[in-house]
XYZ file of C-alpha atoms in Angstrom:
696
model
C 0.000 0.000 0.000
C 1.513 3.409 -0.990
C 2.351 5.908 1.715
C 0.069 8.461 0.025
C -3.597 7.336 -0.116
C -4.635 10.297 -2.299
C -2.547 8.809 -5.163
C -4.298 5.448 -5.062
C -5.859 4.444 -8.415
C -5.862 6.792 -11.390
C -4.867 4.228 -14.017
C -1.647 4.760 -15.926
C -1.198 8.338 -14.800
C -1.752 7.376 -11.154
C 1.064 4.851 -11.461
C 3.340 7.362 -13.215
C 2.720 10.058 -10.574
C 3.425 7.589 -7.776
C 6.635 6.447 -9.456
C 7.856 9.913 -10.392
C 10.829 11.415 -8.536
C 9.347 14.654 -7.259
C 12.275 15.502 -5.032
C 13.987 17.480 -7.773
C 10.999 19.800 -8.262
C 9.759 22.757 -6.236
C 6.755 20.553 -5.426
C 8.865 18.229 -3.371
C 7.776 14.742 -2.401
C 4.021 14.096 -2.172
C 4.151 14.057 1.613
C 4.949 17.783 1.510
C 2.077 18.622 -0.928
C -0.542 20.912 0.585
C -3.943 19.472 1.319
C -5.631 21.487 -1.434
C -3.277 20.005 -4.062
C -3.821 16.513 -2.697
C -7.587 16.943 -3.010
C -7.257 18.299 -6.546
C -4.954 15.440 -7.625
C -7.246 12.871 -6.011
C -10.201 14.395 -7.898
C -8.278 14.552 -11.205
C -6.918 10.982 -11.143
C -10.298 9.441 -10.436
C -12.190 11.384 -13.132
C -12.795 10.184 -16.669
C -13.037 13.779 -17.866
C -9.820 15.301 -19.261
C -8.181 17.313 -16.448
C -4.855 19.041 -15.988
C -3.082 20.800 -13.081
C -0.498 23.598 -13.249
C 1.074 23.934 -9.758
C 3.316 26.543 -8.306
C 5.037 29.511 -9.803
C 6.640 27.280 -12.448
C 3.335 25.535 -13.206
C 4.490 21.946 -12.815
C 2.243 19.695 -14.895
C 0.059 16.856 -13.650
C -2.757 15.244 -15.735
C -5.012 12.195 -15.863
C -5.506 9.336 -18.298
C -8.372 11.085 -20.117
C -6.184 14.098 -20.859
C -3.114 12.179 -22.045
C -5.109 10.855 -25.021
C -5.332 14.402 -26.406
C -1.740 15.599 -26.137
C 0.078 13.092 -28.330
C 3.380 11.241 -28.006
C 5.368 14.493 -28.008
C 4.169 15.363 -24.473
C 3.323 12.067 -22.838
C 4.763 11.058 -20.465
C 7.613 13.578 -20.760
C 5.527 16.554 -19.637
C 4.766 15.057 -16.201
C 6.258 17.288 -13.548
C 7.835 19.743 -16.011
C 7.115 23.484 -15.955
C 4.091 24.456 -18.046
C 5.965 27.013 -20.110
C 8.425 24.359 -21.313
C 5.692 21.875 -22.088
C 3.356 24.325 -23.852
C 5.820 26.795 -25.312
C 4.115 26.743 -28.737
C 0.790 27.949 -27.302
C 1.996 29.870 -24.252
C 1.011 33.126 -25.886
C -2.584 31.847 -25.741
C -2.769 30.032 -22.417
C -0.061 31.923 -20.508
C -2.192 35.024 -19.845
C -5.092 32.805 -18.868
C -2.964 30.912 -16.319
C -1.549 34.165 -15.028
C -5.042 35.591 -14.531
C -6.028 32.685 -12.288
C -2.694 32.577 -10.393
C -2.881 36.293 -9.651
C -6.268 35.877 -8.046
C -8.032 37.313 -11.055
C -10.698 34.616 -10.984
C -11.581 31.555 -13.043
C -11.756 31.595 -16.865
C -14.084 29.892 -19.357
C -13.391 29.336 -23.058
C -15.746 27.699 -25.589
C -14.389 26.210 -28.791
C -11.116 28.023 -28.374
C -8.609 27.461 -31.185
C -5.427 26.162 -29.548
C -3.250 24.673 -32.324
C -0.794 22.085 -31.028
C 1.665 19.597 -32.448
C 0.753 16.017 -31.801
C 1.846 12.847 -33.490
C 4.288 14.955 -35.501
C 1.656 17.151 -37.119
C 0.733 20.729 -36.364
C -3.036 20.617 -36.001
C -5.770 23.179 -35.481
C -7.340 21.906 -32.281
C -10.421 23.386 -30.632
C -11.148 23.142 -26.905
C -13.855 24.083 -24.503
C -12.133 24.516 -21.136
C -12.129 26.320 -17.837
C -9.205 27.399 -15.562
C -10.083 27.277 -11.846
C -7.826 28.272 -8.865
C -6.495 25.718 -6.364
C -6.168 27.461 -3.008
C -2.877 27.580 -1.059
C -2.690 29.869 1.960
C 1.064 29.742 1.899
C 1.266 31.885 -1.244
C 0.907 35.658 -1.300
C -2.105 35.460 -3.632
C -3.676 32.552 -1.820
C -3.647 30.541 -5.093
C -1.196 27.698 -5.423
C -2.154 26.332 -8.838
C -4.674 25.988 -11.641
C -7.092 23.131 -12.272
C -7.901 22.747 -15.929
C -11.122 20.926 -16.911
C -11.283 20.601 -20.724
C -12.996 18.918 -23.650
C -11.583 18.733 -27.146
C -14.262 19.964 -29.586
C -12.270 19.831 -32.817
C -14.626 17.399 -34.590
C -17.682 19.338 -33.473
C -16.272 22.714 -34.486
C -15.036 21.534 -37.854
C -18.363 19.812 -38.503
C -20.165 23.043 -37.677
C -17.755 24.931 -39.897
C -18.429 22.542 -42.764
C -22.168 22.846 -42.221
C -21.898 26.607 -42.094
C -19.790 26.667 -45.242
C -22.207 24.302 -46.974
C -25.116 26.412 -45.834
C -23.403 29.495 -47.166
C -22.696 27.772 -50.478
C -26.342 26.748 -50.692
C -27.447 30.264 -49.915
C -25.103 31.617 -52.570
C -26.379 29.033 -55.043
C -29.979 29.855 -54.165
C -29.184 33.529 -54.503
C -27.716 33.027 -57.977
C -30.555 30.845 -59.233
C -32.741 32.441 -61.928
C -35.853 31.170 -60.181
C -37.284 31.984 -56.777
C -36.236 29.952 -53.704
C -37.560 29.833 -50.183
C -36.852 27.586 -47.174
C -39.677 27.052 -44.696
C -39.375 25.390 -41.271
C -41.896 23.775 -38.982
C -45.585 23.009 -39.424
C -46.406 26.739 -39.534
C -44.087 27.152 -42.538
C -41.862 29.867 -41.097
C -39.545 31.564 -43.589
C -35.890 30.769 -42.851
C -34.507 31.964 -46.173
C -35.621 33.638 -49.422
C -33.526 34.753 -52.364
C -33.742 38.011 -54.268
C -35.834 36.473 -57.058
C -38.572 35.671 -54.536
C -38.565 39.260 -53.314
C -38.603 40.527 -56.905
C -41.807 38.596 -57.672
C -43.688 39.433 -54.487
C -42.316 42.877 -53.753
C -40.554 43.886 -50.500
C -41.972 41.954 -47.532
C -40.870 40.991 -44.066
C -40.083 37.304 -44.680
C -37.598 35.865 -42.178
C -39.153 34.491 -38.994
C -42.730 34.900 -40.223
C -45.139 32.265 -41.569
C -46.308 32.058 -45.173
C -49.822 32.987 -44.051
C -48.485 36.114 -42.375
C -46.322 37.150 -45.326
C -48.934 36.387 -48.027
C -52.403 36.840 -46.519
C -53.850 37.406 -50.005
C -53.152 33.738 -50.907
C -56.015 32.597 -48.690
C -58.389 30.566 -50.863
C -55.830 30.022 -53.660
C -54.848 26.493 -52.453
C -51.198 27.330 -51.660
C -51.574 27.031 -47.873
C -53.450 23.744 -48.166
C -50.793 22.321 -50.496
C -48.033 23.232 -48.031
C -49.918 21.539 -45.196
C -50.394 18.407 -47.300
C -46.724 18.152 -48.289
C -45.660 18.609 -44.654
C -48.137 15.981 -43.457
C -47.592 13.336 -46.169
C -43.979 13.871 -47.197
C -45.036 13.739 -50.862
C -43.616 16.512 -53.079
C -45.985 18.644 -55.123
C -45.169 20.000 -58.576
C -47.273 22.443 -60.574
C -46.874 24.129 -63.933
C -48.269 27.486 -64.955
C -50.339 27.746 -61.757
C -52.154 31.082 -61.488
C -51.366 33.235 -58.445
C -53.041 36.500 -57.415
C -50.691 38.783 -55.454
C -51.542 41.968 -53.622
C -51.254 45.192 -55.617
C -50.864 43.256 -58.908
C -53.839 43.658 -61.201
C -53.610 40.496 -63.315
C -52.867 36.948 -62.334
C -49.289 35.804 -62.565
C -48.312 32.235 -63.452
C -45.615 30.159 -61.755
C -43.999 26.753 -62.166
C -43.083 25.567 -58.683
C -42.278 22.649 -56.414
C -42.934 22.035 -52.717
C -40.411 19.443 -51.515
C -40.181 18.167 -47.921
C -36.947 18.726 -45.936
C -36.017 15.894 -43.557
C -33.543 15.612 -40.704
C -31.065 12.748 -40.234
C -33.803 10.609 -38.688
C -36.066 11.142 -41.702
C -38.468 13.420 -39.817
C -39.926 16.276 -41.873
C -38.692 19.600 -40.524
C -39.575 21.995 -43.312
C -40.331 22.534 -46.986
C -38.150 23.703 -49.848
C -39.985 26.044 -52.214
C -38.566 26.656 -55.664
C -39.831 27.698 -59.060
C -40.020 30.200 -61.883
C -42.270 33.043 -62.897
C -43.598 31.965 -66.302
C -46.183 34.715 -66.700
C -44.701 36.154 -69.865
C -44.209 32.691 -71.350
C -47.847 31.752 -70.653
C -49.109 34.989 -72.162
C -46.906 34.541 -75.225
C -47.993 30.914 -75.557
C -51.634 31.951 -75.384
C -51.078 34.485 -78.130
C -49.185 31.935 -80.238
C -51.911 29.330 -79.691
C -54.504 31.746 -80.968
C -52.381 32.379 -84.054
C -50.408 26.230 -84.439
C -55.184 27.535 -84.102
C -55.889 30.026 -86.949
C -53.000 28.635 -88.985
C -54.015 25.081 -88.117
C -57.486 25.668 -89.548
C -55.991 26.933 -92.774
C -53.481 24.074 -92.912
C -56.261 21.553 -92.205
C -58.261 22.976 -95.090
C -55.205 22.749 -97.329
C -54.497 19.186 -96.195
C -58.067 18.139 -96.844
C -57.812 19.595 -100.315
C -54.477 17.846 -100.868
C -55.860 14.541 -99.526
C -58.795 14.853 -101.894
C -56.435 15.391 -104.819
C -54.227 12.506 -103.684
C -57.266 10.247 -103.311
C -58.248 11.017 -106.894
C -54.656 10.370 -107.994
C -54.465 7.102 -106.042
C -57.757 5.970 -107.540
C -56.447 6.813 -110.969
C -53.221 4.900 -110.301
C -55.205 1.987 -108.887
C -57.430 1.904 -111.940
C -54.356 2.098 -114.153
C -52.835 -0.885 -112.310
C -56.119 -2.794 -112.442
C -56.422 -1.928 -116.107
C -52.891 -3.155 -116.744
C -53.598 -6.368 -114.817
C -56.968 -7.086 -116.395
C -55.764 -5.992 -119.815
C -52.780 -8.301 -119.733
C -54.877 -11.101 -118.282
C -57.604 -10.612 -120.895
C -55.017 -10.478 -123.700
C -53.343 -13.736 -122.672
C -56.544 -15.583 -121.843
C -58.240 -14.449 -125.071
C -55.307 -15.867 -127.014
C -55.472 -19.114 -125.040
C -59.254 -19.389 -125.266
C -59.067 -18.733 -129.010
C -56.637 -21.609 -129.345
C -58.819 -23.928 -127.249
C -62.202 -22.957 -128.732
C -60.832 -22.899 -132.273
C -59.336 -26.359 -131.874
C -62.596 -27.703 -130.424
C -64.597 -26.086 -133.223
C -62.393 -27.607 -135.921
C -62.492 -30.977 -134.132
C -66.293 -30.837 -134.126
C -66.350 -29.954 -137.841
C -63.918 -32.727 -138.783
C -65.738 -35.341 -136.691
C -69.104 -34.342 -138.183
C -67.855 -35.102 -141.697
C -65.938 -38.206 -140.624
C -62.472 -36.739 -141.087
C -60.428 -38.087 -138.155
C -56.952 -37.574 -139.589
C -56.403 -34.073 -137.999
C -58.071 -34.757 -134.642
C -54.831 -35.482 -132.780
C -53.337 -32.172 -133.984
C -56.294 -30.169 -132.677
C -56.315 -32.088 -129.370
C -52.615 -31.324 -128.940
C -53.169 -27.590 -129.613
C -56.030 -27.455 -127.100
C -53.978 -29.256 -124.468
C -51.016 -26.903 -124.965
C -53.294 -23.874 -124.628
C -54.829 -25.392 -121.464
C -51.392 -25.937 -119.936
C -50.434 -22.333 -120.713
C -53.681 -21.151 -119.112
C -52.932 -23.226 -116.011
C -49.409 -21.751 -115.830
C -50.868 -18.255 -116.177
C -53.282 -18.775 -113.264
C -50.463 -20.242 -111.157
C -48.369 -17.156 -111.788
C -51.252 -14.869 -110.920
C -51.860 -16.772 -107.692
C -48.148 -16.657 -106.910
C -48.118 -12.890 -107.375
C -51.157 -12.528 -105.067
C -49.557 -14.971 -102.571
C -52.560 -17.281 -102.854
C -51.038 -20.209 -104.718
C -51.167 -23.661 -103.185
C -47.767 -24.498 -101.721
C -46.472 -27.874 -100.642
C -43.554 -26.878 -98.348
C -40.909 -29.395 -97.340
C -37.659 -29.222 -95.416
C -35.297 -28.504 -98.291
C -31.529 -28.610 -98.800
C -31.068 -25.520 -101.002
C -27.514 -26.411 -102.051
C -28.682 -29.834 -103.266
C -31.628 -28.253 -105.094
C -29.369 -25.743 -106.901
C -26.832 -28.421 -107.783
C -29.600 -30.637 -109.137
C -30.852 -27.835 -111.419
C -27.468 -26.754 -112.749
C -27.556 -28.948 -115.870
C -31.166 -27.984 -116.678
C -30.290 -24.289 -116.345
C -27.237 -24.703 -118.613
C -29.328 -26.431 -121.283
C -32.042 -23.770 -120.998
C -29.844 -20.644 -121.221
C -27.682 -22.041 -124.027
C -23.938 -22.233 -124.704
C -23.342 -18.467 -124.933
C -23.936 -18.068 -121.194
C -21.564 -19.460 -118.599
C -23.098 -20.716 -115.316
C -21.132 -20.458 -112.070
C -22.494 -21.954 -108.839
C -21.027 -20.882 -105.472
C -22.443 -22.899 -102.583
C -22.048 -21.820 -98.950
C -20.611 -24.310 -96.488
C -23.036 -25.471 -93.782
C -25.950 -23.704 -95.461
C -29.047 -23.632 -93.256
C -32.162 -25.570 -94.276
C -35.385 -23.941 -95.510
C -38.988 -25.062 -95.196
C -40.303 -24.272 -98.635
C -42.056 -25.703 -101.698
C -39.089 -27.094 -103.656
C -40.949 -27.263 -106.991
C -41.939 -23.600 -106.804
C -38.378 -22.659 -105.791
C -37.062 -24.531 -108.829
C -39.513 -22.618 -111.056
C -38.449 -19.318 -109.470
C -34.740 -20.086 -109.948
C -35.283 -21.086 -113.554
C -37.278 -17.883 -114.217
C -34.479 -15.747 -112.758
C -31.859 -17.480 -114.917
C -33.969 -17.089 -118.078
C -34.404 -13.363 -117.327
C -30.656 -13.080 -116.740
C -29.958 -14.796 -120.093
C -32.350 -12.430 -121.894
C -30.467 -9.467 -120.390
C -27.206 -10.747 -122.022
C -27.943 -11.020 -125.784
C -24.215 -11.263 -126.511
C -23.660 -13.876 -123.791
C -22.053 -13.489 -120.406
C -21.949 -14.950 -116.891
C -24.765 -16.027 -114.588
C -23.617 -16.607 -111.013
C -25.824 -18.501 -108.561
C -24.734 -18.080 -104.931
C -26.053 -19.369 -101.618
C -25.134 -18.054 -98.176
C -26.374 -17.667 -94.618
C -27.422 -14.199 -93.504
C -28.422 -12.684 -90.136
C -30.651 -9.618 -90.433
C -30.574 -7.196 -87.510
C -33.584 -5.076 -86.536
C -32.689 -2.181 -88.838
C -31.847 -4.264 -91.912
C -34.852 -6.547 -91.404
C -37.218 -3.583 -91.045
C -35.907 -2.109 -94.304
C -36.757 -5.437 -95.979
C -40.170 -5.756 -94.274
C -38.995 -8.870 -92.425
C -38.628 -9.948 -88.826
C -35.072 -9.824 -87.488
C -33.387 -13.218 -87.434
C -31.594 -15.876 -89.479
C -32.145 -16.276 -93.217
C -30.523 -18.131 -96.083
C -30.163 -16.432 -99.415
C -30.067 -17.471 -103.078
C -28.628 -14.793 -105.353
C -28.717 -14.791 -109.154
C -26.495 -12.178 -110.781
C -25.666 -11.486 -114.401
C -23.300 -9.314 -116.428
C -26.063 -7.991 -118.663
C -27.555 -4.655 -119.633
C -28.934 -3.858 -116.175
C -32.062 -1.910 -115.291
C -32.855 1.728 -114.811
C -34.143 2.745 -111.376
C -37.633 3.136 -112.807
C -37.615 -0.350 -114.348
C -36.224 -1.931 -111.154
C -38.993 -0.263 -109.140
C -41.670 -1.867 -111.357
C -39.952 -5.202 -112.001
C -42.326 -7.133 -109.732
C -45.540 -5.595 -111.141
C -47.740 -8.144 -112.929
C -47.659 -7.992 -116.760
C -44.848 -5.412 -116.659
C -42.180 -6.347 -119.175
C -39.485 -4.615 -121.193
C -39.526 -7.391 -123.798
C -41.168 -6.939 -127.206
C -44.829 -7.871 -127.621
C -45.325 -11.610 -127.683
C -41.963 -12.459 -126.068
C -43.033 -12.437 -122.432
C -46.100 -12.313 -120.216
C -44.576 -10.016 -117.596
C -45.480 -12.469 -114.829
C -42.117 -14.138 -114.214
C -40.668 -11.818 -111.575
C -44.084 -11.098 -110.040
C -44.515 -14.861 -109.552
C -41.073 -15.121 -107.925
C -41.856 -12.195 -105.639
C -45.268 -13.533 -104.592
C -43.937 -17.051 -103.974
C -41.057 -15.858 -101.782
C -43.253 -13.451 -99.810
C -45.886 -16.179 -99.295
C -43.059 -18.363 -97.949
C -42.126 -15.731 -95.351
C -39.149 -14.301 -97.230
C -38.233 -11.284 -99.351
C -36.780 -10.451 -102.776
C -34.354 -7.608 -103.423
C -32.993 -6.187 -106.710
C -29.705 -4.367 -107.199
C -28.953 -3.237 -110.732
C -26.698 -0.821 -112.612
C -27.012 0.083 -116.250
C -24.448 -1.770 -118.400
C -23.076 -3.478 -115.278
C -25.651 -6.184 -114.622
C -28.352 -7.168 -112.155
C -28.344 -9.085 -108.877
C -31.597 -10.538 -107.499
C -31.476 -11.991 -103.975
C -34.080 -14.307 -102.443
C -34.074 -14.314 -98.614
C -35.793 -17.346 -97.060
C -36.357 -17.954 -93.315
C -34.082 -20.506 -91.704
C -35.891 -23.671 -90.578
C -34.775 -24.460 -87.025
C -36.171 -27.990 -86.594
C -32.880 -29.839 -86.601
C -34.659 -33.108 -85.816
C -35.940 -33.307 -89.387
C -33.791 -34.068 -92.389
C -34.336 -32.623 -95.874
C -36.756 -34.845 -97.752
C -35.623 -36.865 -100.707
C -37.380 -36.214 -103.976
C -40.702 -37.994 -104.124
C -40.782 -41.033 -106.338
C -43.698 -40.640 -108.773
C -45.183 -43.940 -109.864
C -45.644 -44.237 -113.589
C -48.730 -46.404 -113.267
C -51.809 -44.989 -111.537
C -53.693 -48.290 -111.523
C -55.372 -49.452 -108.351
C -56.361 -52.820 -106.968
C -59.959 -52.167 -106.025
C -59.420 -49.574 -103.220
C -62.408 -47.398 -102.346
C -62.037 -43.626 -102.857
C -64.547 -40.940 -101.834
C -64.546 -37.832 -104.106
C -66.181 -34.640 -102.739
C -66.406 -31.614 -105.092
C -69.256 -29.194 -105.706
C -68.363 -28.834 -109.412
C -70.170 -31.722 -111.200
C -67.870 -31.680 -114.236
C -64.709 -31.979 -112.163
C -66.230 -34.531 -109.820
C -67.449 -36.631 -112.758
C -64.065 -36.534 -114.522
C -62.197 -37.586 -111.375
C -64.642 -40.424 -110.656
C -64.440 -41.621 -114.244
C -60.643 -41.638 -114.407
C -60.331 -43.358 -111.018
C -62.718 -46.078 -112.152
C -60.681 -46.554 -115.311
C -57.591 -46.937 -113.107
C -59.268 -49.776 -111.207
C -60.624 -48.005 -108.085
C -64.071 -48.216 -106.522
C -65.535 -44.718 -106.134
C -68.088 -42.841 -104.047
C -68.886 -39.153 -104.604
C -70.674 -36.265 -102.883
C -71.352 -32.622 -103.782
C -70.771 -31.077 -100.334
C -69.167 -31.664 -96.941
C -72.209 -32.949 -95.013
C -72.969 -35.477 -97.783
C -69.388 -36.688 -97.784
C -69.348 -37.051 -93.991
C -72.498 -39.188 -94.072
C -70.769 -41.571 -96.468
C -67.684 -41.674 -94.224
C -69.893 -42.589 -91.295
C -71.887 -45.198 -93.257
C -69.368 -47.030 -95.442
C -67.428 -49.978 -94.088
C -64.309 -49.284 -96.156
C -62.910 -46.032 -97.512
C -59.167 -45.933 -98.300
C -58.790 -42.323 -99.445
C -60.773 -39.079 -99.269
C -60.300 -36.646 -102.187
C -61.955 -33.320 -101.356
C -62.084 -29.811 -102.712
C -61.339 -27.179 -100.064
C -63.984 -24.602 -100.939
C -67.220 -26.540 -100.409
C -70.822 -25.331 -99.883
C -73.194 -26.570 -97.184
C -71.487 -25.015 -94.130
C -68.527 -27.438 -94.062
C -65.347 -26.773 -96.023
C -62.855 -29.400 -97.086
C -60.608 -29.019 -94.042
C -63.533 -29.337 -91.670
C -64.682 -32.433 -93.556
C -61.189 -33.921 -93.251
C -61.038 -33.289 -89.496
C -64.537 -34.715 -88.941
C -63.689 -37.752 -91.084
C -60.532 -38.494 -89.104
C -62.538 -38.314 -85.908
C -64.565 -41.236 -87.300
C -61.691 -42.950 -89.150
C -58.326 -42.080 -87.493
C -55.451 -42.094 -89.955
C -57.673 -41.780 -93.037
C -55.536 -40.644 -95.995
C -56.683 -37.346 -97.499
C -55.858 -35.531 -100.743
C -56.962 -31.897 -100.942
C -57.590 -30.475 -104.433
C -57.786 -26.706 -104.594
C -57.573 -23.822 -107.018
C -55.847 -21.444 -104.573
C -54.243 -21.467 -101.136
C -57.134 -21.333 -98.694
C -55.684 -20.299 -95.336
C -58.027 -22.655 -93.520
C -56.103 -25.609 -94.977
C -52.381 -25.032 -95.221
C -51.133 -21.644 -94.039
C -47.326 -21.736 -94.254
C -46.749 -24.866 -92.210
C -46.802 -28.577 -92.994
C -49.958 -30.637 -93.221
C -50.597 -33.465 -90.829
C -49.149 -36.880 -91.759
C -51.269 -38.608 -94.389
C -52.581 -35.322 -95.853
C -51.416 -33.956 -99.220
C -52.408 -31.228 -101.688
C -52.833 -31.284 -105.462
C -53.416 -27.848 -106.973
C -55.924 -27.309 -109.768
C -55.833 -27.549 -112.712
C -54.283 -30.989 -113.000
C -54.261 -33.715 -115.629
C -56.147 -36.907 -115.083
C -52.879 -38.801 -115.373
C -51.424 -36.622 -112.583
C -54.263 -37.391 -110.192
C -53.988 -41.113 -110.956
C -50.257 -41.048 -110.238
C -50.712 -39.040 -107.006
C -53.486 -41.366 -105.758
C -51.366 -44.439 -106.428
C -48.381 -42.881 -104.569
C -50.510 -41.950 -101.544
C -52.091 -45.397 -101.264
C -48.734 -47.100 -101.751
C -47.131 -45.385 -98.743
């Protein structure tokens, strides 16, 4: 136990004071310390508040653990027991007079947030303190004061934080002041003005703002909703924004208009403490806008009248163009069909004449002419349907490279020796789901056109490649973005003018001399590709050649493989199978029934869907249903097929149709066991197709 109970405890500093050799100081050993000093030391060591003692005329230093944390390694523990002037030489000009005041019996001092810069941890730092100097009595001294007790708190963080806030506040005020719009800061539920900028004063006129409520400053706003809006923003915390809101101010004759915002101000805890008011005076803008509106109104009426007149003129022009196109279409169609009908009717008339007088020698020649004219008529209708995207397609998963390679010899024979054919096939070309026969016809048409554009001979290049169309490119081509494969036919011929290229796909448009072309070739190609979900593009330069590209959608069903070419049986003869024929045209129905019977089939026939379904339900055996698609009686061919399969699952069905009814095929494959044969067809063709279907 130490000899001096008043030094018991005190943490690190208590131990240091007890161990210190005080004999070399004017204080002397602790047993000689006056009672007042002992009490002060006892109080200091056992306090957690920073405390310091200057004792005697030299101001020997004593301090506690709480204080040592503020003075840095430069002064701890070396300052213990040393004279104050030596320890605090760098700030003695600040604290020296304060110490002297207390020591000379001038009374205690108090200092709030006093700047006392000191060096600690090797750095000169601006340090702020709140501290008080109090006298420690000693009757043995002339002044009755033996030392000074310092009770202090470092407030550096607080002061600097307040300084930052003040600086930030000043910056905000300066920013608010420089804003072109008006700004006000309101506090509390009564909306007391804390700040307004000059723009606010300019709008309202001089008023006593600061410290007064909005209701006191602007009594004339009663009934104009502004007070109620402020109350609502303060209560709900939801900002309010208004544009061109009218405001009636005192001593101002007309309404003014303001764009403004009421935005809640929150403290650190999120509690609403005020409202920020900001906005602009838009009175002149509103008045100018009103005047202008009266003028995009008078002008608009005149423009509307002009537009209506223009639309009327354009409607007349469009009708004229439409009638011109219809006239071109019907004229070309009438021209070609009149020629074909003349050939057919003339041949029939001569046949009738020759038969009547028993002359049978020329009959075969007239039959041949009539058949040729019929085939040309069928081709013409197919091309028209292709152009209108209504032809009957039989799409299959197709290997385009194999199709092109298979046609190369036919194309070479067709275009003749003066034209060289070059085929460039892409590696790993994607598959397409398309009607291969129609694609072959389209490719052959393109090559024939290319040959005709090179009267002196030249080069036709057929290329295939994969192509990804992004959104922009696809939109320009009227396609969906995605993956496509392309077939391009280019030539080194005469090329097209821009006007000719723009009309190249129009039906019956041709640059060839009369009688050398129908003008349906490219229109058929265009319609077929568009009906298949693709697009056709032309690029041509005069005397440089033409390039026509067919873009076809990629087929993504990797599970399927491209189909091999269908084997067509030469013989259409049956072995007694039963076939039901449903067609509302008696002539066609009779011809089909007759030819099937000649081929060895048993036949049933009906004129409409309900009649055909009754036979399906009644007959014990039916091996094949042949049905037209467009049937009367409330049941079309597809509906008949579906109803028949409900009775006879797996029944084989052959649709015959003159155009591509959407109810039957669309652009996808038919169900297994269903096929299509487009009209017109030869009797031999239907016999061959029936035999192939039944043989599968």
